[in-house]
XYZ file of C-alpha atoms in Angstrom:
664
model
C -99.413 48.160 -25.835
C -100.555 50.867 -28.220
C -101.846 48.224 -30.621
C -103.838 46.502 -27.892
C -105.447 49.802 -26.868
C -106.342 50.992 -30.358
C -106.287 48.324 -33.067
C -107.641 45.319 -31.196
C -110.921 47.060 -30.265
C -111.095 48.247 -33.871
C -110.751 44.655 -35.071
C -113.406 43.449 -32.642
C -115.725 46.213 -33.818
C -115.177 45.235 -37.424
C -115.863 41.600 -36.702
C -119.072 42.300 -34.740
C -120.738 45.345 -36.232
C -118.866 46.244 -39.381
C -117.365 43.086 -40.869
C -114.657 44.175 -43.327
C -112.877 40.877 -43.486
C -109.819 39.182 -45.085
C -108.493 36.135 -46.767
C -108.741 32.905 -48.748
C -108.140 29.912 -46.464
C -107.470 26.422 -47.829
C -109.495 23.791 -46.047
C -108.219 20.211 -45.826
C -111.205 18.802 -47.624
C -110.758 21.223 -50.532
C -107.096 20.260 -50.878
C -107.909 16.551 -50.893
C -110.568 16.925 -53.570
C -108.458 19.026 -55.929
C -105.180 17.123 -56.483
C -104.359 18.986 -59.726
C -103.301 22.060 -57.770
C -100.950 20.131 -55.457
C -97.560 20.411 -57.159
C -95.547 19.827 -53.972
C -94.834 16.143 -53.386
C -96.421 14.502 -50.378
C -99.552 12.877 -49.057
C -102.768 14.676 -50.000
C -104.248 13.600 -46.668
C -101.490 15.469 -44.821
C -101.844 18.665 -46.855
C -102.826 21.422 -44.423
C -101.485 24.265 -46.544
C -103.193 27.646 -46.603
C -104.013 28.862 -50.098
C -104.947 32.083 -51.825
C -106.248 31.750 -55.390
C -106.003 34.103 -58.352
C -109.563 35.377 -57.960
C -108.928 36.502 -54.372
C -105.502 37.925 -55.267
C -107.133 40.153 -57.899
C -110.015 41.129 -55.651
C -107.613 42.261 -52.911
C -105.337 44.059 -55.380
C -102.151 42.139 -54.471
C -99.882 42.519 -57.496
C -96.796 40.836 -56.004
C -96.293 37.572 -54.121
C -95.104 39.169 -50.862
C -98.267 41.267 -50.481
C -100.480 38.306 -51.392
C -98.787 36.069 -48.811
C -99.312 38.644 -46.060
C -103.085 38.010 -46.175
C -102.635 34.383 -45.021
C -102.914 33.742 -41.258
C -99.505 33.288 -39.650
C -97.631 34.996 -42.501
C -96.270 38.507 -41.933
C -94.672 40.750 -44.528
C -91.096 41.673 -43.633
C -89.232 44.485 -45.373
C -85.480 44.772 -45.567
C -85.547 48.524 -45.989
C -81.844 48.949 -46.651
C -82.139 46.604 -49.665
C -85.769 47.327 -50.621
C -86.571 43.612 -50.356
C -89.989 42.245 -49.488
C -89.867 38.951 -47.652
C -92.176 37.128 -45.267
C -92.064 35.403 -41.911
C -94.126 32.244 -41.470
C -95.002 31.748 -37.806
C -91.756 33.512 -36.957
C -89.531 31.642 -39.433
C -87.759 33.851 -41.979
C -87.193 33.390 -45.720
C -84.010 31.348 -45.241
C -85.965 28.836 -43.158
C -89.029 28.678 -45.452
C -87.936 27.889 -49.040
C -89.868 29.119 -52.081
C -90.883 26.843 -54.979
C -92.284 27.341 -58.483
C -94.595 24.365 -59.168
C -92.601 22.417 -56.597
C -89.193 23.454 -58.036
C -86.889 25.291 -55.544
C -86.017 28.837 -56.686
C -84.438 30.405 -53.586
C -81.114 32.229 -54.069
C -78.028 29.943 -53.745
C -75.862 32.468 -51.879
C -78.001 33.666 -48.994
C -81.278 31.742 -49.300
C -83.303 34.964 -49.490
C -85.565 36.044 -52.302
C -87.138 39.443 -52.968
C -90.761 38.337 -53.249
C -91.736 41.879 -54.229
C -90.208 41.166 -57.642
C -92.498 38.166 -58.259
C -95.753 39.185 -59.947
C -99.030 37.450 -59.154
C -100.607 37.708 -62.618
C -100.815 34.353 -64.429
C -100.400 32.433 -61.176
C -103.116 29.914 -60.387
C -102.552 30.068 -56.626
C -100.055 30.561 -53.802
C -99.799 27.889 -51.117
C -98.081 28.010 -47.719
C -97.318 24.912 -45.632
C -97.060 26.017 -42.001
C -97.458 22.806 -39.993
C -96.853 19.392 -41.503
C -94.602 19.904 -44.552
C -93.801 16.734 -46.460
C -90.132 15.719 -46.335
C -90.613 14.183 -49.790
C -90.345 17.713 -51.181
C -86.676 18.028 -50.246
C -84.286 19.529 -47.678
C -84.169 22.807 -45.701
C -87.914 23.026 -44.979
C -87.352 23.769 -41.314
C -90.168 26.320 -41.088
C -92.466 25.104 -43.872
C -92.585 26.019 -47.556
C -94.139 28.421 -50.075
C -95.287 27.203 -53.481
C -96.226 29.388 -56.464
C -98.454 27.416 -58.834
C -98.518 28.563 -62.450
C -101.741 28.280 -64.434
C -102.528 25.032 -66.271
C -104.694 25.399 -69.417
C -107.941 23.412 -69.469
C -109.881 24.894 -72.403
C -109.392 24.295 -76.130
C -108.429 27.940 -76.534
C -107.875 30.542 -73.830
C -106.731 34.118 -74.330
C -106.669 37.061 -71.951
C -105.131 40.500 -71.615
C -105.240 43.138 -68.916
C -103.966 46.651 -68.375
C -104.104 48.871 -65.290
C -102.900 52.449 -64.984
C -101.698 53.694 -61.612
C -101.995 57.245 -60.268
C -100.763 59.106 -57.202
C -100.991 62.817 -56.359
C -103.156 63.175 -59.527
C -100.286 62.038 -61.768
C -99.626 58.741 -63.508
C -96.801 56.851 -61.829
C -97.171 53.173 -62.740
C -98.790 50.597 -64.986
C -99.506 46.866 -64.757
C -100.008 44.807 -67.936
C -100.384 41.092 -68.643
C -101.409 38.781 -71.486
C -101.834 35.040 -71.924
C -102.578 32.640 -74.793
C -103.077 28.897 -74.327
C -104.559 25.887 -76.040
C -105.185 22.302 -75.005
C -106.564 18.996 -76.219
C -106.437 15.344 -75.192
C -102.729 15.097 -76.026
C -101.576 18.086 -73.983
C -101.436 21.860 -73.783
C -99.336 24.892 -74.664
C -99.314 28.240 -72.909
C -97.586 31.601 -73.400
C -97.949 34.382 -70.841
C -96.245 37.651 -70.057
C -96.609 40.445 -67.510
C -94.997 43.737 -66.536
C -95.358 46.028 -63.524
C -93.518 49.326 -63.930
C -93.457 52.184 -61.434
C -91.717 55.492 -62.112
C -91.877 56.391 -58.426
C -93.952 55.838 -55.297
C -96.140 58.656 -54.003
C -95.566 60.036 -50.510
C -98.561 60.443 -48.203
C -99.899 64.011 -47.976
C -98.431 65.858 -45.019
C -95.245 63.808 -44.957
C -92.637 66.474 -44.254
C -89.312 64.789 -44.857
C -86.671 66.337 -47.093
C -84.653 63.103 -47.142
C -87.542 60.959 -48.402
C -88.354 63.164 -51.386
C -90.135 66.254 -52.635
C -93.272 67.149 -54.628
C -94.921 64.004 -53.325
C -92.391 61.652 -54.980
C -90.408 59.158 -52.930
C -86.847 59.554 -54.151
C -85.042 56.610 -55.798
C -88.183 54.429 -55.735
C -88.499 53.359 -59.393
C -88.901 49.673 -60.287
C -89.610 47.625 -63.404
C -90.552 43.930 -63.242
C -91.148 41.769 -66.330
C -91.927 38.061 -66.552
C -92.563 35.614 -69.387
C -93.711 31.981 -69.050
C -93.882 29.192 -71.620
C -95.465 25.920 -70.518
C -95.718 22.784 -72.692
C -97.586 19.764 -71.365
C -97.919 16.276 -72.840
C -100.750 14.016 -71.612
C -100.581 10.717 -73.530
C -103.291 9.178 -71.343
C -105.468 9.905 -68.348
C -102.762 8.986 -65.801
C -99.486 10.288 -67.248
C -98.338 13.877 -67.677
C -95.030 15.477 -68.731
C -94.561 19.239 -68.441
C -91.764 21.533 -69.612
C -91.775 25.089 -68.199
C -89.589 28.099 -68.959
C -89.777 31.272 -66.841
C -87.779 34.421 -67.566
C -87.979 37.231 -65.043
C -86.136 40.545 -65.522
C -86.268 43.225 -62.858
C -84.773 46.596 -62.038
C -85.260 48.319 -58.711
C -84.012 51.264 -56.670
C -83.789 51.656 -52.919
C -85.459 54.698 -51.303
C -83.280 56.191 -48.553
C -83.688 55.766 -44.833
C -85.696 58.749 -43.547
C -86.108 57.937 -39.871
C -84.808 59.421 -36.636
C -81.944 57.047 -35.791
C -78.287 57.718 -36.733
C -78.616 55.192 -39.580
C -77.082 56.633 -42.737
C -79.265 57.127 -45.814
C -78.049 55.424 -48.957
C -79.273 55.304 -52.541
C -78.613 51.839 -53.950
C -79.808 50.682 -57.364
C -80.159 47.244 -58.962
C -80.065 47.519 -62.786
C -80.316 43.716 -62.827
C -82.324 41.407 -60.583
C -82.978 38.633 -63.084
C -84.112 35.049 -62.696
C -84.399 32.371 -65.375
C -85.807 28.897 -64.719
C -86.047 25.777 -66.868
C -87.782 22.748 -65.432
C -89.319 19.426 -66.385
C -91.845 17.479 -64.335
C -93.236 14.054 -65.119
C -95.868 11.728 -63.685
C -95.927 8.110 -64.879
C -98.359 5.450 -63.692
C -96.569 2.073 -63.436
C -99.299 -0.553 -63.381
C -102.066 -0.483 -60.799
C -99.871 0.131 -57.750
C -96.900 2.373 -58.476
C -96.616 6.028 -59.545
C -93.278 7.589 -60.500
C -92.776 11.348 -60.348
C -89.677 13.036 -61.724
C -88.237 16.524 -62.019
C -85.129 18.103 -63.514
C -84.340 21.822 -63.359
C -81.828 24.564 -64.005
C -82.218 27.964 -62.333
C -80.161 31.138 -62.965
C -79.923 34.286 -60.864
C -78.087 37.439 -62.028
C -77.874 40.426 -59.705
C -76.002 43.706 -60.252
C -75.885 46.285 -57.467
C -74.651 49.877 -57.685
C -73.995 51.231 -54.172
C -74.363 55.015 -53.919
C -73.984 56.029 -50.278
C -75.095 59.650 -50.608
C -77.364 61.719 -52.840
C -74.278 63.428 -54.240
C -72.778 60.059 -55.196
C -76.069 59.080 -56.847
C -76.192 62.251 -58.937
C -72.536 61.815 -59.942
C -72.933 58.049 -60.469
C -69.988 57.465 -58.176
C -70.328 54.277 -56.201
C -69.255 50.705 -55.569
C -70.167 47.727 -57.737
C -71.284 44.193 -56.902
C -72.315 41.465 -59.319
C -73.689 37.954 -58.700
C -73.984 35.271 -61.371
C -75.488 32.236 -59.640
C -77.119 29.047 -60.832
C -78.569 25.809 -59.497
C -78.943 22.391 -61.105
C -81.187 19.771 -59.586
C -83.227 16.616 -60.024
C -85.604 14.484 -58.016
C -87.489 11.186 -58.145
C -90.467 9.985 -56.138
C -91.896 6.481 -56.207
C -95.251 5.974 -54.492
C -97.093 2.697 -53.977
C -100.685 1.968 -52.993
C -99.906 -0.521 -50.217
C -103.395 -1.327 -49.022
C -106.768 -0.097 -50.173
C -106.192 3.418 -48.791
C -102.558 3.383 -47.608
C -99.615 4.844 -49.477
C -95.855 4.365 -49.138
C -93.536 6.801 -50.933
C -89.791 7.246 -51.374
C -88.010 10.304 -52.768
C -84.457 11.320 -53.532
C -83.199 14.811 -54.419
C -79.910 16.096 -55.795
C -79.049 19.805 -56.043
C -75.889 21.802 -56.777
C -75.707 25.527 -55.963
C -73.010 27.723 -57.515
C -72.411 31.298 -56.372
C -70.104 33.601 -58.330
C -69.506 37.211 -57.355
C -67.142 40.080 -58.152
C -66.783 43.715 -57.102
C -65.263 44.969 -60.366
C -66.875 44.705 -63.820
C -63.593 43.353 -65.265
C -62.518 41.476 -62.142
C -62.355 37.753 -61.483
C -65.240 35.842 -59.947
C -65.077 34.518 -56.403
C -66.612 31.057 -56.591
C -68.504 28.947 -54.059
C -70.219 25.609 -54.658
C -72.393 23.272 -52.558
C -74.002 19.918 -53.284
C -77.047 18.732 -51.334
C -78.532 15.223 -51.435
C -81.716 14.234 -49.628
C -83.412 10.836 -49.243
C -86.838 10.524 -47.625
C -89.783 8.239 -47.110
C -93.387 8.833 -46.020
C -96.181 6.457 -45.053
C -99.875 7.312 -45.085
C -101.900 4.900 -42.930
C -105.692 4.866 -43.024
C -106.382 3.503 -39.548
C -110.137 3.507 -40.108
C -112.738 5.562 -41.947
C -112.139 8.611 -39.746
C -108.479 8.486 -38.686
C -105.382 8.839 -40.855
C -101.784 8.858 -39.643
C -98.926 10.128 -41.808
C -95.246 9.895 -40.853
C -92.024 10.716 -42.658
C -88.265 10.655 -42.163
C -85.395 12.032 -44.226
C -81.613 12.181 -44.291
C -79.951 15.243 -45.833
C -76.271 15.684 -46.666
C -74.642 18.944 -47.741
C -71.113 18.854 -49.205
C -68.991 21.964 -49.661
C -67.206 21.590 -53.009
C -65.507 24.961 -53.435
C -64.933 28.215 -51.523
C -62.503 30.501 -53.353
C -62.084 34.267 -53.082
C -59.804 36.714 -54.919
C -58.130 39.227 -52.614
C -57.358 42.861 -53.466
C -53.641 42.091 -53.815
C -54.333 39.445 -56.465
C -53.857 36.419 -54.219
C -56.462 33.668 -53.869
C -57.887 32.481 -50.550
C -59.186 28.908 -50.407
C -61.483 28.496 -47.402
C -62.027 25.258 -45.517
C -64.621 22.904 -46.912
C -67.218 21.467 -44.594
C -69.762 18.689 -44.858
C -73.000 18.612 -42.909
C -75.736 16.034 -42.468
C -79.131 16.169 -40.801
C -81.834 13.683 -39.849
C -85.456 14.903 -39.927
C -88.713 13.325 -38.824
C -92.369 14.241 -38.474
C -95.758 12.660 -37.841
C -99.343 13.762 -38.132
C -102.727 12.387 -37.066
C -105.829 13.650 -38.842
C -109.278 12.809 -37.489
C -112.614 13.434 -39.196
C -114.922 14.677 -36.463
C -117.873 15.360 -38.738
C -118.322 15.006 -42.486
C -116.472 18.248 -43.257
C -114.647 18.870 -39.955
C -111.070 17.715 -39.368
C -108.723 17.873 -36.402
C -105.013 17.565 -37.255
C -102.153 17.178 -34.775
C -98.543 17.106 -35.975
C -95.071 16.879 -34.433
C -91.788 17.437 -36.251
C -88.069 18.011 -35.962
C -86.620 19.552 -39.120
C -83.382 21.287 -40.090
C -81.833 23.970 -42.296
C -78.250 23.991 -43.510
C -76.334 27.292 -43.175
C -76.119 29.287 -46.406
C -72.958 30.129 -48.290
C -73.241 33.720 -47.100
C -73.542 32.716 -43.449
C -70.392 30.579 -43.721
C -68.172 32.660 -46.006
C -69.172 36.328 -45.871
C -66.274 38.648 -45.012
C -68.167 41.881 -44.337
C -71.399 43.403 -43.088
C -72.040 46.492 -45.257
C -74.794 47.920 -43.062
C -72.388 48.342 -40.122
C -69.062 48.458 -41.932
C -67.779 45.563 -39.823
C -65.370 42.875 -40.992
C -66.764 39.328 -40.739
C -64.649 36.297 -39.859
C -65.685 33.313 -41.969
C -67.048 30.252 -40.186
C -67.193 27.303 -42.615
C -68.043 24.842 -39.841
C -71.432 26.213 -38.838
C -73.932 23.514 -37.889
C -77.452 23.172 -39.221
C -80.268 24.966 -37.418
C -82.972 22.695 -36.000
C -86.621 23.293 -35.113
C -88.985 21.153 -33.062
C -92.609 21.964 -33.769
C -96.102 21.107 -32.555
C -99.200 22.116 -34.520
C -102.886 21.567 -33.744
C -105.291 22.660 -36.493
C -109.067 22.414 -36.741
C -110.721 22.902 -40.139
C -114.446 22.827 -40.592
C -117.735 24.215 -41.819
C -120.293 26.117 -39.765
C -122.696 25.571 -42.656
C -122.594 25.131 -46.421
C -121.762 28.843 -46.695
C -119.185 29.241 -43.901
C -115.767 27.628 -43.455
C -113.171 28.268 -40.767
C -109.681 27.307 -39.619
C -108.062 27.587 -36.192
C -104.486 26.617 -35.322
C -102.306 26.710 -32.234
C -98.592 26.013 -32.538
C -95.241 25.976 -30.793
C -91.843 26.061 -32.542
C -88.448 25.852 -30.813
C -85.354 26.744 -32.859
C -81.995 25.442 -31.612
C -78.510 26.261 -32.913
C -79.914 29.396 -34.546
C -77.253 31.208 -36.557
C -76.571 34.728 -35.336
C -73.872 37.355 -35.871
C -71.782 37.779 -32.724
C -69.839 41.011 -32.203
C -66.256 40.152 -31.332
C -65.370 43.841 -31.058
C -66.616 47.111 -32.536
C -65.126 46.312 -35.931
C -65.384 42.516 -36.132
C -68.130 39.897 -36.016
C -68.695 36.221 -36.795
C -71.744 34.027 -37.465
C -72.151 31.336 -34.809
C -74.676 28.718 -33.644
C -75.566 30.477 -30.412
C -79.274 31.107 -30.699
C -82.376 29.545 -29.197
C -85.778 31.062 -29.961
C -89.307 29.879 -29.179
C -92.237 30.911 -31.375
C -95.796 30.225 -30.277
C -99.104 31.521 -31.471
C -102.594 31.226 -32.843
C -103.915 31.494 -36.427
C -107.620 31.982 -37.166
C -109.354 32.166 -40.526
C -113.012 32.589 -41.452
C -114.698 32.804 -44.840
C -118.320 32.738 -45.910
C -121.354 34.275 -47.528
C -123.511 36.678 -45.531
C -126.430 36.652 -47.960
C -127.063 36.490 -51.695
C -125.113 39.705 -52.376
C -122.267 39.711 -49.840
C -119.350 37.452 -48.880
C -116.570 38.078 -46.401
C -113.360 36.711 -44.922
C -111.169 37.243 -41.881
C -107.684 36.216 -40.834
C -106.055 36.919 -37.490
C -102.666 35.862 -36.136
C -100.981 36.175 -32.774
C -97.251 35.328 -32.690
C -95.084 35.429 -29.589
C -91.295 35.226 -29.895
C -89.288 34.257 -26.824
C -85.540 34.712 -27.238
C -83.596 32.355 -24.973
C -80.140 33.725 -25.823
C -79.170 37.265 -24.817
C -76.773 37.562 -27.756
C -79.597 37.419 -30.305
C -81.432 40.553 -29.246
C -84.968 41.190 -30.480
C -86.571 39.404 -33.437
C -86.952 41.906 -36.273
C -89.823 42.372 -38.703
C -92.269 40.262 -36.681
C -95.447 41.949 -35.344
C -97.176 40.261 -32.426
C -100.637 40.685 -33.957
C -101.856 40.814 -37.545
C -105.324 40.956 -39.059
C -106.707 41.105 -42.570
C -110.343 41.555 -43.479
C -112.438 41.901 -46.610
C -116.047 42.066 -47.663
C -117.339 41.876 -51.234
C -120.791 43.228 -52.019
C -122.560 42.623 -55.325
C -125.566 44.991 -55.212
C -126.534 43.876 -58.710
C -124.942 41.326 -61.015
C -122.518 43.433 -63.137
C -120.884 45.212 -60.153
C -118.779 43.905 -57.266
C -117.339 46.156 -54.544
C -114.553 44.870 -52.270
C -113.503 46.704 -49.134
C -110.345 45.369 -47.444
C -108.483 46.223 -44.253
C -104.963 45.345 -43.089
C -103.885 45.923 -39.492
C -100.735 44.943 -37.605
C -98.999 45.810 -34.375
C -95.559 47.373 -34.076
C -92.373 45.440 -34.764
C -88.672 45.891 -34.120
C -86.593 46.983 -37.099
C -83.228 46.172 -35.518
C -82.127 43.645 -32.926
C -81.174 46.159 -30.210
C -84.772 47.524 -30.171
C -83.669 51.099 -30.867
C -85.763 51.232 -34.074
C -89.459 50.360 -33.997
C -91.975 50.467 -36.860
C -95.295 51.589 -35.374
C -98.481 49.593 -35.759
C -100.965 50.691 -38.395
C -104.224 49.958 -40.181
C -104.821 50.728 -43.867
C -107.924 50.451 -46.034
C -108.251 49.510 -49.721
C -111.311 49.470 -51.961
C -111.884 47.986 -55.419
C -114.857 48.049 -57.822
C -115.227 45.459 -60.601
C -117.729 45.941 -63.416
C -118.580 43.163 -65.896
C -119.269 45.081 -69.099
C -119.865 41.930 -71.159
C -119.082 38.230 -71.139
C -115.512 38.972 -72.263
C -114.762 42.449 -70.901
C -114.356 43.592 -67.299
C -113.459 47.017 -65.940
C -111.986 47.746 -62.526
C -111.042 50.703 -60.341
C -109.284 50.624 -56.992
C -107.961 52.926 -54.285
C -105.140 51.756 -52.016
C -104.362 53.367 -48.659
C -107.730 55.088 -48.872
C -107.125 57.420 -45.922
C -103.559 58.266 -47.016
C -101.893 57.064 -43.815
C -98.126 57.322 -43.398
C -96.931 53.865 -42.324
C -93.825 51.677 -42.368
C -92.966 47.968 -42.312
C -89.376 48.898 -41.416
C -88.712 52.036 -39.357
C -87.598 54.974 -41.468
C -88.676 53.474 -44.820
C -91.951 55.154 -45.774
C -94.579 53.202 -47.737
C -96.704 54.640 -50.521
C -99.537 57.003 -49.694
C -102.932 57.235 -51.400
C -102.814 55.667 -54.875
C -105.464 54.532 -57.305
C -105.735 52.362 -60.392
C -108.000 52.045 -63.440
C -108.001 48.846 -65.448
C -109.568 46.664 -68.123
C -109.482 42.889 -68.633
C -110.403 41.033 -71.810
C -110.867 37.254 -71.987
C -111.763 34.924 -74.822
């Protein structure tokens, strides 16, 4: 109620009299006319994904993927404070239910399906796309709540080179830097690109007036250092105008620490550190035109994930380096084929098959043996795009997914080996969408779907819950979660300068997997949940006059829990708004003012911890010194508010950056 009394009138005031507005929205017509950016398989007609491009990401100062995603309507940033992980919810669905892709290649973690999107840098990305409604089944399994795709840059010029450096400050001291560089070349036969980036923070600055001895002292948030590095090599071969073959290598090395809980609940503060949070991806993608009718797309990939965790459960343990150890060494192998045919003049029929093996290896002693778990997933799908007439298109798809458990082996403390039961699961998915062109640039889309998600290895085989100290009973025979969804979206133009998007949706999740307390010391994951999510997404973007442009995104999400055992949905605010306005008073200078506002959200399922609603303001100035050199300065959290995404985990106070970019 506090949000409705304070922030909603503030938002209305901004929209009417002081428009500080928000976000890059992908319109259907833009997606259809720019097929090069669509790296996820599926009908271009059915693409209703929201998109934020590199230019907007820079303008809004979003240096990691999680923060960039939070500007898209219907996407809320969710923080796992006890693990210092940034994730997102898409119309209520969490990271396990919305897989993440690099150029269409799945990169989510084999063990638990989660991914710390705060470790993924936005520099050298071309765009970030989110499918919230119709999500093509040709892309593969487990897309119950949609999908997120990170598109890397594709060179187009004979020679491109760029470099950038930004220095961060807080409390009048340097505390971070952000650097990136890229070199690429291309010709008629193909292209080659090298890029690298690093974001390093020594600590996060506390807001002024934050009086909390647990959180830190002298304005420094304790145990908040992080260092993220990424390198990308992309080699493309284009023998003709229709065919393309691309090899990509991505190496991402990260270190992060976890600031302690500093709230008012009995939750214990802990000081965990990850000296390794590394990801390495190799993938090939090919497009081959077979005559006048058929197109074959192919992909093969190998993805590694290495994660080392040092668990210090008190400040004394941290200082003495006395703690527990956990190490993951996971990898995935996969491949896919899609064959599409132009059936009639404007119709398309496509078939796809995917194969993926996920291997999770973990140990709690540096010289110990690895526990080993292995799954194989196979998916077969088909999709038909039917042009009914000049204005109406209908797209429908079905898929069959099968997940086979190949190994589940754990070493016990006494040296014995436990072999858990295998289990096989299968799921049938379907969806359909009608898209009608009301005017030349206005489209109404209506979609229905029933999609699934297989339980993760962690959900089936975990034996403990560290946050509560409880023992978990394994449940290998968990069923897949299922979601039935309805989405109605209207995209259009008010004029040549103004575009908008409005969506209303309803999602029902059945067989949701939840931890059930058997007694005070024991729990088990079971299919006992039913949750309804419904809401509205609104986006607006346009040019006010010759010197000013603006954008707005607003989301309302209602969660209705049908099972009393689930408790409250965590990390999901009911209302979110983002706004930005860019003013160019004269050609070399651009000033962007941005606002983020969100209502309160529960931080635990029993509703005893609540992160209050907040609104924060950022400002950035860009100055074009010459054709090749740009300077920038920005201030984040301009009014130095103390705010939290997860109760008790304080976010950074006032901080500012100075930077330079050079391009050739």
